[in-house]
Amino acid sequence: MADKRDYYEVLGVDKSVSDDDLKKAYRKAAKKYHPDLNPGDEAAEKSFKEVNEAYEVLSDKEKRARYDQFGHAGVDPNFGAGGGYGGGGFGGGFGGFDDLGDIFSSFFGGGFGGGGRRSNPNAPRRGNDTAASVIISFEEAAKGCKKTIKVTKIDTCKDCGGTGAEKGTTVKTCPVCHGSGQVAATQRTPFGVIQTQQVCNHCHGSGKIVEKPCNTCNGKGRIRHTVEQTVEIPAGIDDGQVINIRGGGDSGVNGGPSGDLRINVNVRPHPIFERDGYDIYCEIPITFTQAALGAEITVPTLDGKVKFTIHEGTQPGDEFKLKGKGVQRLNYSGKGDQYVKIIVEVPKDLTKTQKEKLKEFDAATDEKNYKSRKSFMDKIKDFFD
C-alpha cells in the first residue's frame, strides 16, 4: 500500500472538504480521465481507477473515518478481521486492556461495553458499497440505453472460495481460543488481579488458522479487481443523478451480503437542446422575410424533424410549444414538452441593390406596421410632455 497516493490528493481536496464539494471534485476528475474521453490512454485509465477508488472510500462516512485514522490500512479488505491493524488505544497503559471499558466491564458486568462483549469474528458482514461513473449522450439520457462500464471491486476469491486456504487444504479452528477469537487473561491492575478477555494472538482474533494460504488472494479470501459490467440506464435520467445497483458492490465476509454499486451519471451537453426537468428548449433562427410573411420551418426534436408553421408577423423572442416532445419521465409514463424560441436574424453584408430595396420597403411602411415601436414612441412623447 505504500505506493498509493493520498485519496484527498487524488481528488484535489483537503481533509475538511464537504460532501457536496467532494462530489463535485469527483465528477470533475472522473470526466477528465474517463476512458470514453481518453481512448487508448493507459495513464488516463489508471488515473480513472484511482479517482473511483478514492471517491469510493471518502464518500462513505465510515470508511472515510477509518482512512483518516489508519490511512490505506484502514480500508484494506481485511481491516479489523484479525486485529492486525492497530489494537485498542489504551492497550499499554492499563496492563493490556483494549480500553477503559474492559476495566469497568470486569467490575460492573459489561455495563460499559468492554471487551467481554466482542463481536463474533466469524459472523457474516456486509460488503462495502463501491462507486463508478458513466458518461452518456443527451439522447441516451432522454431515451435510456445500456452501457458497459469498468468497476473496481472486492470479490470473494474463486480459487479458495473465500476461505483463504490453498485449494485442497482446509482452514483449521484455532487450538488456542477454540474458534472464539478471544482468550481469557489475568491482569494485575491498580484495583487488584482481575480476569478479562483479549484478542487471541495466535489467530489474531479470527478464530481460524490458515496453514497454507491461497496464492491468488494471499490468504485474505478476497481480491480487488476490475470487471466489466453492463448497466441499464433508465430513460429520463439527468446529469448528476446516481443509479444504485443492489448487491453490485464489494462481496460480503463470512457469507454476508454484498454492498451496493453507486453509478454517478454524467450527461454530455447537446449542441442544440437544453434541458430543464423533463422539458427541453432550443432556439431557431429565421429570416426577416419569414418572420414578416410567415413560413413553414423545420424543427429538430428528440424524435426527429417536424414541420411547424409560424404565423405572419412573428416577433423575435416569440416562443411556441411542441407538446410531448420533451424527455421521458423517469420511472413514469409520459414526456415533457419542447419549447422553441424564435430568433429573427438581421441580414448583414448587403449589396447596394439590396440596401436600396430595403429603403424602398421602409418608405412604403408606416406606424400601423410597427405597433410596438408606435407604442414605445407614444410613451416617450408622454414622458417628455
Short mmCIF file of N, CA, C and O in Angstrom, two decimals, residues 17 45 93 136-137 179 205 218 291-292 343 358:
data_model
loop_
_atom_site.label_atom_id
_atom_site.label_comp_id
_atom_site.label_asym_id
_atom_site.label_seq_id
_atom_site.Cartn_x
_atom_site.Cartn_y
_atom_site.Cartn_z
N VAL A 17 -13.03 18.83 3.41
CA VAL A 17 -13.96 19.00 2.29
C VAL A 17 -15.37 18.52 2.66
O VAL A 17 -15.54 17.51 3.36
N GLU A 45 -6.56 5.88 -17.91
CA GLU A 45 -7.33 4.77 -17.36
C GLU A 45 -6.89 4.46 -15.93
O GLU A 45 -7.71 4.21 -15.05
N GLY A 93 -1.20 1.22 28.54
CA GLY A 93 -1.24 1.98 29.78
C GLY A 93 -2.00 1.30 30.89
O GLY A 93 -1.86 1.65 32.04
N ILE A 136 -22.79 9.61 -20.71
CA ILE A 136 -23.75 9.28 -21.76
C ILE A 136 -24.14 10.55 -22.53
O ILE A 136 -23.91 11.67 -22.06
N SER A 137 -24.74 10.36 -23.69
CA SER A 137 -25.16 11.50 -24.51
C SER A 137 -26.50 12.03 -24.01
O SER A 137 -27.21 11.39 -23.22
N GLY A 179 -11.66 -21.18 18.33
CA GLY A 179 -12.57 -20.56 17.37
C GLY A 179 -13.27 -19.30 17.84
O GLY A 179 -13.98 -18.65 17.06
N GLY A 205 -7.54 -13.01 16.40
CA GLY A 205 -8.96 -12.73 16.57
C GLY A 205 -9.88 -13.36 15.56
O GLY A 205 -11.09 -13.24 15.67
N ASN A 218 -3.48 -14.46 -1.38
CA ASN A 218 -2.52 -14.38 -0.27
C ASN A 218 -3.17 -14.65 1.08
O ASN A 218 -2.81 -14.05 2.10
N ALA A 291 -40.24 35.87 -40.85
CA ALA A 291 -40.94 36.40 -39.69
C ALA A 291 -42.09 37.32 -40.12
O ALA A 291 -43.17 37.29 -39.53
N ALA A 292 -41.85 38.12 -41.15
CA ALA A 292 -42.87 39.08 -41.59
C ALA A 292 -44.03 38.42 -42.31
O ALA A 292 -45.20 38.77 -42.10
N ILE A 343 -35.59 33.27 -33.11
CA ILE A 343 -34.57 34.30 -33.24
C ILE A 343 -34.64 34.85 -34.67
O ILE A 343 -34.44 34.11 -35.64
N LEU A 358 -34.41 47.79 -49.57
CA LEU A 358 -34.86 47.89 -48.19
C LEU A 358 -35.33 49.30 -47.86
O LEU A 358 -36.32 49.50 -47.13
#
